[in-house]
XYZ file of C-alpha atoms in Angstrom:
535
model
C 14.527 -57.326 -16.805
C 15.346 -53.731 -17.623
C 18.289 -51.900 -16.119
C 15.943 -49.560 -14.248
C 13.971 -52.420 -12.705
C 17.156 -54.213 -11.659
C 18.346 -51.047 -9.961
C 15.011 -50.637 -8.248
C 14.995 -54.194 -6.838
C 18.575 -53.916 -5.660
C 17.919 -50.636 -3.852
C 14.685 -51.869 -2.328
C 16.497 -54.888 -0.955
C 18.610 -52.497 1.079
C 15.418 -51.331 2.809
C 15.615 -47.566 2.469
C 13.567 -46.636 -0.629
C 9.841 -46.032 -0.978
C 7.171 -44.221 -2.980
C 8.961 -44.682 -6.270
C 11.636 -42.076 -5.569
C 14.322 -44.733 -6.276
C 13.458 -44.441 -9.972
C 13.993 -40.737 -10.034
C 17.731 -40.608 -10.706
C 17.586 -43.402 -13.256
C 15.109 -41.579 -15.505
C 15.638 -38.985 -18.189
C 14.172 -35.713 -16.821
C 13.241 -34.354 -20.231
C 11.285 -37.325 -21.573
C 9.891 -39.151 -18.533
C 6.489 -38.305 -17.079
C 7.344 -40.395 -14.013
C 10.337 -38.144 -13.363
C 8.215 -35.005 -13.138
C 5.446 -36.772 -11.232
C 7.815 -37.956 -8.503
C 9.529 -34.582 -8.400
C 6.225 -32.678 -8.136
C 4.862 -34.926 -5.382
C 7.929 -34.639 -3.169
C 8.289 -30.889 -3.802
C 4.585 -30.238 -3.142
C 4.652 -32.153 0.125
C 7.731 -30.249 1.300
C 6.362 -26.892 0.128
C 3.025 -27.430 1.890
C 4.700 -28.049 5.239
C 7.051 -25.086 4.776
C 4.185 -22.743 3.778
C 2.042 -23.795 6.733
C 4.734 -22.588 9.130
C 6.387 -19.777 7.145
C 3.117 -17.793 6.988
C 2.828 -17.815 10.787
C 5.350 -15.094 11.767
C 4.240 -12.760 8.967
C 0.575 -13.100 9.899
C 1.282 -12.712 13.617
C 3.370 -9.560 13.064
C 0.714 -8.023 10.797
C -2.041 -8.790 13.320
C 0.020 -7.157 16.052
C 0.859 -4.077 13.999
C -2.699 -3.582 12.730
C -4.500 -4.601 15.924
C -7.405 -5.089 16.170
C -8.318 -7.226 13.163
C -11.305 -9.480 12.650
C -11.252 -13.173 11.889
C -11.795 -12.555 8.165
C -8.769 -10.279 7.874
C -6.621 -12.693 9.901
C -7.670 -15.607 7.710
C -7.067 -13.569 4.567
C -3.566 -12.670 5.744
C -2.664 -16.257 6.553
C -4.058 -17.698 3.312
C -2.356 -15.022 1.211
C 1.049 -15.468 2.799
C 0.756 -19.275 2.870
C -0.107 -19.377 -0.834
C 2.894 -17.215 -1.672
C 5.188 -19.382 0.431
C 3.747 -22.525 -1.172
C 4.687 -21.308 -4.643
C 8.113 -20.053 -3.553
C 8.975 -23.211 -1.600
C 7.758 -25.504 -4.402
C 9.947 -23.769 -6.973
C 12.874 -23.734 -4.558
C 12.685 -27.461 -3.830
C 12.302 -28.267 -7.522
C 15.375 -26.147 -8.214
C 17.385 -28.025 -5.576
C 16.286 -31.349 -7.074
C 17.303 -30.353 -10.578
C 20.717 -29.246 -9.329
C 21.235 -32.656 -7.752
C 19.991 -34.374 -10.888
C 22.156 -32.409 -13.276
C 25.218 -32.475 -10.997
C 25.461 -36.079 -9.747
C 28.977 -35.393 -8.467
C 27.370 -33.586 -5.505
C 26.115 -36.494 -3.380
C 24.931 -35.911 0.179
C 26.905 -38.740 1.711
C 27.049 -37.866 5.430
C 24.519 -36.629 8.013
C 26.729 -33.600 8.656
C 26.688 -32.627 5.000
C 22.931 -33.100 4.864
C 22.450 -30.895 7.941
C 24.737 -28.154 6.645
C 23.075 -28.048 3.226
C 19.581 -28.032 4.732
C 20.536 -25.097 7.011
C 21.957 -23.151 4.077
C 18.934 -23.917 1.897
C 16.497 -22.944 4.690
C 18.368 -19.664 5.256
C 18.204 -18.817 1.551
C 14.530 -19.722 1.305
C 13.559 -17.706 4.409
C 15.694 -14.640 3.627
C 12.638 -12.780 2.198
C 11.088 -13.001 5.685
C 13.972 -11.008 7.163
C 13.759 -8.425 4.342
C 9.989 -8.144 4.792
C 10.321 -7.487 8.529
C 13.183 -5.023 8.072
C 11.225 -2.939 5.539
C 8.540 -1.753 7.951
C 8.667 1.994 8.556
C 8.853 1.503 12.334
C 11.218 -0.806 14.174
C 9.627 -3.709 16.074
C 8.733 -3.263 19.707
C 10.417 -5.520 22.257
C 7.368 -7.859 22.578
C 7.050 -8.057 18.785
C 10.747 -8.720 18.429
C 10.712 -11.543 20.977
C 7.554 -13.162 19.611
C 8.463 -12.730 15.944
C 12.026 -13.946 16.450
C 10.797 -17.030 18.323
C 8.383 -17.927 15.536
C 11.058 -17.278 12.913
C 13.506 -19.625 14.644
C 10.790 -22.282 14.819
C 10.065 -21.837 11.111
C 13.782 -22.058 10.293
C 14.223 -25.327 12.181
C 11.127 -26.923 10.672
C 12.085 -25.742 7.194
C 15.540 -27.267 7.693
C 14.032 -30.643 8.575
C 11.644 -30.557 5.611
C 14.339 -29.536 3.144
C 16.680 -32.198 4.547
C 14.023 -34.828 3.924
C 13.520 -33.566 0.378
C 17.249 -33.472 -0.345
C 17.623 -36.979 1.060
C 14.850 -38.218 -1.194
C 16.501 -36.706 -4.245
C 20.007 -37.954 -3.440
C 19.222 -41.379 -1.988
C 20.504 -43.151 -5.076
C 24.008 -41.957 -4.183
C 23.693 -42.077 -0.383
C 22.236 -45.602 -0.097
C 21.150 -45.042 3.493
C 18.614 -43.074 5.550
C 19.869 -41.121 8.605
C 18.144 -42.068 11.846
C 16.202 -38.830 12.252
C 14.465 -39.454 8.908
C 13.446 -43.042 9.521
C 10.121 -41.970 11.040
C 7.710 -39.655 9.326
C 7.208 -36.266 10.975
C 4.465 -35.100 8.653
C 1.675 -35.800 11.143
C 3.228 -33.970 14.125
C 4.170 -31.016 11.927
C 0.642 -30.674 10.556
C -0.783 -30.822 14.074
C 1.663 -28.185 15.317
C 0.873 -25.897 12.384
C -2.874 -26.261 13.016
C -2.484 -25.297 16.678
C -0.343 -22.264 15.893
C -2.723 -21.096 13.159
C -5.648 -21.375 15.581
C -3.787 -19.176 18.052
C -3.608 -16.422 15.418
C -7.359 -15.958 15.705
C -7.386 -15.420 19.469
C -6.913 -11.601 19.184
C -9.800 -11.384 16.702
C -12.252 -12.742 19.277
C -10.848 -11.072 22.391
C -10.704 -7.493 21.098
C -14.202 -6.599 19.981
C -14.486 -2.885 19.263
C -17.281 -1.362 21.254
C -18.554 2.176 20.848
C -19.226 3.921 24.113
C -21.696 6.715 24.794
C -19.847 10.047 24.991
C -19.531 10.914 28.675
C -21.216 13.964 30.158
C -18.686 16.635 31.116
C -18.923 19.857 33.098
C -17.735 22.857 31.077
C -16.981 26.479 31.917
C -18.354 28.707 29.131
C -15.871 31.115 27.574
C -15.970 33.637 24.737
C -12.888 32.296 22.955
C -12.807 32.123 19.150
C -9.840 30.270 17.697
C -8.643 28.772 14.439
C -6.057 25.984 14.465
C -3.889 26.232 11.340
C -1.892 23.016 10.825
C 0.931 23.154 8.284
C 2.659 19.956 7.198
C 6.328 20.491 6.382
C 6.625 23.713 8.410
C 9.558 23.560 10.817
C 10.875 26.052 13.331
C 13.850 26.687 11.075
C 11.614 27.573 8.108
C 9.377 29.783 10.252
C 12.374 31.728 11.585
C 13.489 32.366 7.986
C 10.222 34.232 7.370
C 10.305 37.256 9.710
C 6.917 38.506 8.559
C 5.305 35.194 9.429
C 7.195 34.652 12.692
C 6.625 38.197 13.976
C 2.866 38.007 13.431
C 2.573 35.436 16.218
C 3.598 35.255 19.851
C 6.803 33.439 20.754
C 7.179 30.636 18.187
C 8.583 27.642 20.059
C 10.661 24.804 18.638
C 9.394 21.364 19.681
C 10.475 17.762 19.077
C 8.776 16.150 16.047
C 5.634 14.141 16.709
C 6.094 10.398 16.238
C 4.261 8.683 13.401
C 4.936 6.615 10.281
C 2.775 8.748 7.987
C 1.259 12.212 7.699
C -2.165 10.767 8.477
C -0.918 9.183 11.701
C 0.930 12.279 12.926
C -1.906 14.676 12.251
C -4.534 12.330 13.665
C -2.455 12.178 16.846
C -2.251 15.942 16.985
C -5.924 16.508 16.134
C -7.277 13.987 18.639
C -4.674 14.615 21.325
C -4.217 10.878 21.935
C -1.587 8.332 20.769
C -1.919 6.133 17.702
C -2.973 3.119 19.766
C -6.139 5.013 20.771
C -7.108 6.814 17.555
C -6.149 3.930 15.233
C -5.026 5.990 12.225
C -1.729 4.797 10.736
C -1.299 4.976 6.959
C -2.087 7.129 3.957
C -2.941 3.982 2.018
C -4.032 0.578 3.204
C -5.276 -2.802 2.081
C -8.778 -4.106 2.767
C -9.658 -7.766 2.228
C -12.871 -8.452 0.362
C -15.762 -8.406 2.810
C -13.518 -7.128 5.621
C -14.369 -4.151 7.788
C -10.816 -3.344 8.895
C -8.105 -1.529 7.009
C -4.554 -2.878 7.119
C -2.356 0.208 7.311
C 0.992 -0.844 8.741
C 2.446 -2.805 5.834
C 6.057 -3.588 4.999
C 7.462 -1.745 2.010
C 8.737 -5.128 0.793
C 5.307 -6.786 1.004
C 4.884 -7.546 -2.694
C 2.332 -10.263 -1.915
C -0.096 -8.061 -0.004
C 0.373 -4.878 -2.025
C 0.552 -6.360 -5.530
C -0.523 -9.995 -5.731
C -3.579 -9.940 -3.434
C -5.189 -6.924 -5.223
C -4.329 -8.423 -8.628
C -6.175 -11.672 -7.908
C -9.134 -9.893 -6.295
C -8.508 -11.123 -2.767
C -8.006 -7.588 -1.474
C -7.966 -4.024 -2.725
C -5.737 -1.048 -2.079
C -7.477 2.146 -1.114
C -6.727 5.486 0.508
C -7.266 5.942 4.211
C -11.012 6.151 4.976
C -12.478 8.033 7.947
C -13.886 4.795 9.379
C -10.548 3.670 10.794
C -10.660 6.153 13.684
C -11.497 5.161 17.240
C -11.343 8.629 18.858
C -12.861 11.987 17.918
C -10.926 15.026 16.773
C -11.025 18.086 18.995
C -13.574 19.768 16.689
C -15.917 16.792 17.142
C -15.424 16.779 20.917
C -16.406 20.431 21.095
C -19.322 20.207 18.642
C -20.855 17.182 20.392
C -21.142 19.330 23.504
C -22.709 22.397 21.972
C -19.806 24.498 20.690
C -20.100 25.234 16.919
C -17.008 23.906 15.143
C -15.564 23.520 11.656
C -12.914 21.097 10.341
C -11.300 21.415 6.926
C -9.138 18.828 5.120
C -8.006 16.765 8.138
C -6.857 13.225 7.408
C -9.386 10.478 8.191
C -12.378 12.815 8.279
C -15.429 12.607 6.029
C -17.824 15.365 4.995
C -20.388 16.083 7.683
C -22.790 18.973 7.995
C -25.224 19.552 10.801
C -25.502 19.423 14.555
C -23.067 22.277 15.098
C -20.267 20.484 13.240
C -19.273 21.122 9.640
C -16.525 18.941 8.197
C -15.003 19.089 4.722
C -12.760 16.062 4.366
C -9.776 15.414 2.076
C -11.948 13.472 -0.389
C -13.679 16.770 -1.218
C -10.482 18.826 -1.383
C -7.819 16.704 -3.094
C -9.770 15.624 -6.218
C -10.524 19.277 -7.045
C -6.848 20.222 -6.955
C -5.878 18.370 -10.130
C -2.627 17.242 -8.513
C -1.545 20.830 -7.737
C -0.265 21.045 -4.151
C -0.620 24.826 -3.937
C -4.228 24.524 -5.065
C -4.943 22.067 -2.244
C -4.019 24.788 0.260
C -6.008 27.382 -1.671
C -9.130 25.206 -1.728
C -8.797 24.435 1.994
C -8.364 28.123 2.753
C -11.412 29.034 0.651
C -13.555 26.446 2.481
C -12.315 27.784 5.812
C -13.221 31.386 5.003
C -16.656 30.446 3.675
C -17.417 28.636 6.919
C -16.032 31.449 9.083
C -18.157 34.023 7.248
C -21.414 32.074 7.026
C -21.401 29.851 10.111
C -19.235 31.918 12.444
C -18.084 28.918 14.490
C -16.318 29.282 17.810
C -13.587 26.898 16.695
C -12.179 25.920 13.311
C -9.277 23.713 12.213
C -7.635 23.561 8.796
C -4.850 21.321 7.488
C -2.504 22.728 4.809
C -0.227 20.091 3.194
C 1.298 21.983 0.229
C 4.635 22.811 1.875
C 5.282 19.158 2.738
C 4.294 17.993 -0.751
C 6.625 20.510 -2.413
C 9.583 19.933 -0.086
C 9.375 16.184 0.482
C 7.125 14.357 -1.966
C 7.345 15.723 -5.521
C 10.462 15.207 -7.691
C 11.084 18.901 -8.427
C 14.290 20.606 -9.492
C 15.749 22.994 -6.874
C 14.507 26.180 -8.524
C 10.948 24.883 -8.910
C 10.978 23.570 -5.342
C 12.102 26.955 -4.023
C 9.518 28.863 -6.048
C 6.619 26.642 -5.013
C 7.658 26.523 -1.353
C 7.697 30.341 -1.299
C 4.187 30.338 -2.774
C 3.047 27.907 -0.093
C 4.542 30.072 2.673
C 2.913 33.192 1.224
C -0.405 31.360 1.270
C 0.078 30.470 4.943
C 0.875 34.103 5.817
C -2.213 35.267 3.959
C -4.397 32.656 5.695
C -3.227 33.838 9.118
C -3.846 37.467 8.149
C -7.407 36.945 6.893
C -8.317 34.777 9.891
C -7.050 37.446 12.295
C -8.951 40.035 10.281
C -12.138 38.155 11.181
C -11.280 38.524 14.876
C -10.235 34.963 15.533
C -7.253 33.947 17.570
C -4.746 31.764 15.743
C -2.788 28.719 16.854
C -0.208 27.676 14.242
C 1.339 24.217 14.448
C 3.927 22.900 12.007
C 5.403 19.399 11.845
C 8.306 18.142 9.697
C 7.217 16.009 6.768
C 8.409 12.508 5.877
C 12.199 12.421 5.887
C 12.429 16.145 6.652
C 14.880 17.404 9.234
C 14.033 20.123 11.723
C 11.920 20.823 14.781
C 8.180 21.086 15.022
C 6.958 24.601 15.795
C 4.041 26.007 17.789
C 3.037 29.661 17.722
C -0.103 31.635 18.516
C -1.688 35.020 18.952
C -2.468 33.829 22.498
C 0.059 34.395 25.275
C 0.833 31.167 27.149
C 0.992 30.778 30.921
C 3.742 28.191 30.464
C 5.992 27.343 27.512
C 4.949 24.406 25.336
C 6.995 21.217 25.618
C 5.562 18.980 22.875
C 3.003 19.100 20.073
C 0.731 17.034 22.335
C -0.039 20.311 24.174
C -2.221 21.621 21.330
C -5.490 19.778 22.041
C -5.341 20.167 25.858
C -4.750 23.899 25.359
C -7.724 24.213 22.999
C -9.995 22.336 25.388
C -8.898 24.618 28.233
C -9.445 27.749 26.130
C -13.064 26.723 25.579
C -13.668 25.671 29.189
C -13.531 21.900 28.660
C -11.718 19.480 30.978
C -8.719 17.538 29.748
C -8.760 13.776 29.307
C -6.394 11.395 31.098
C -5.742 9.731 27.724
C -4.033 12.915 26.478
C -0.282 13.026 27.138
C -0.119 16.813 26.671
C -0.782 19.687 29.064
C -2.701 22.942 28.794
C -0.589 26.040 28.175
C -3.211 28.424 29.583
C -4.560 26.574 32.659
C -3.242 24.974 35.796
C -1.088 21.877 35.345
C -2.824 20.254 38.322
C -6.381 20.697 37.017
C -8.487 17.507 37.368
C -9.018 15.395 34.266
C -11.853 13.181 33.142
C -10.930 9.569 32.265
C -11.902 9.750 28.592
C -14.010 11.486 25.980
C -15.271 8.079 24.894
C -14.822 5.937 21.813
C -15.872 7.056 18.397
C -18.861 5.169 16.993
C -17.502 2.782 14.319
C -18.501 3.715 10.787
C -19.204 1.612 7.736
C -16.534 0.692 5.212
C -16.360 3.437 2.611
C -16.091 2.699 -1.125
C -12.908 3.492 -2.993
C -12.788 6.995 -4.468
C -10.651 6.482 -7.569
C -10.194 10.216 -8.252
C -9.036 10.838 -4.688
C -6.697 7.847 -4.914
C -5.107 9.081 -8.152
C -4.616 12.573 -6.694
C -2.841 11.123 -3.690
C -0.493 9.396 -6.143
C 0.106 12.560 -8.149
C 0.936 14.481 -4.952
C 3.462 11.885 -3.844
C 1.546 10.384 -0.924
C 1.268 6.960 -2.574
C 4.096 5.423 -4.584
């Protein structure tokens, strides 16, 4: 009888070995197929259980941050994260086994040692989860923190048990006993628990169906107002005050707190609709869409290598710039145009080209690709489109978004002299835009918000005298509605600067009709990269 078989019979007589793992330490790892077979089977079993649970908190947090999502997107998230955890856990367990094999002087000879090592190993394995959660642009809300932390603790404990079982299997030749809590298999209960928790992930997908409502009828008071809203990204009160010619052309520029938002698209969608992110749904400049999915995932961790790199590489998902279909509320220009007031919108985030019915929209996908990656040209093209529409359509209201100042100050890697020169060009373009708009007998409302990472206050100025000083940037849309004789909505946190603070409000201006998923515009996408919006 061979030495290996004698060892096997002796260990089996002790009653604690099974499934051939007793042969593992007696075999040469570099020449034995049985060695790698046993190692792969144990590691795969452990990795499968770990992946089933480790994908839960990541999927749940992504569903909460990108709510609402459909069942397809939820399934895609879970499968993607679970597959990544399966690979990572498999390699980790194999690595632990090889360490024990190559360093036999490290036996796990007491339950306390086994528990301590399994805790350390589980902490190391799950550390990417903490990094992933920490790298979101916005801190977790209290409900997300409580729910995510609870799931993470559950995953840590289960991972510790699974790793302990794997370590015990690999070191049993030295230990010669099985601790009591490993004498019964827990594979079945763990699989059942994972299945229940995964099923719960799909509850939001079937309880939050998006329904488009018919725009409500509202009573308006006709006015003769003609206004242009000029929105400048990167313009702060401090910058405006440094340009006396620009500041003095408007009435009482007022410093305001910055508007909350993780991206330029989110901030300007909030300002243009007058409602918070939770109602308009716009969050990111760039998102990920799973194949066949109708929803865009926009709130994504900066450390999410799996979703941003691996999933697009294998064809499970694709990265694309923010489409107009993600919105759930109309912009102020759309609210006015739907009710008979001719309006124009130029270059606003999450808007698509639309012409007819009193509304004329030129979206970013028509402006950015023509700029050739030149930020100043983006403003020039937007200004040209604005003037063409003012001259030929003579709308009562127009809105234009000018991003060049933000791109120059905050997004492009320019040397100080080039940054100064280009920012001065952008400011001169803004002054000229205000002058030519006023020359066409339109009132002007200028709103500036700090760009990403930029210090300073938001600023609001106008050719219109206010009845009350502005308090936040949320006051822009309520003021515009009041200027044109429209009632304010209860969903809008701001107040009118020209009307009575106690004026009655309607409940809502309704939901925006959901659009179809738009195809990826590669030229637009590349221009967003060249302008620093996508890294």
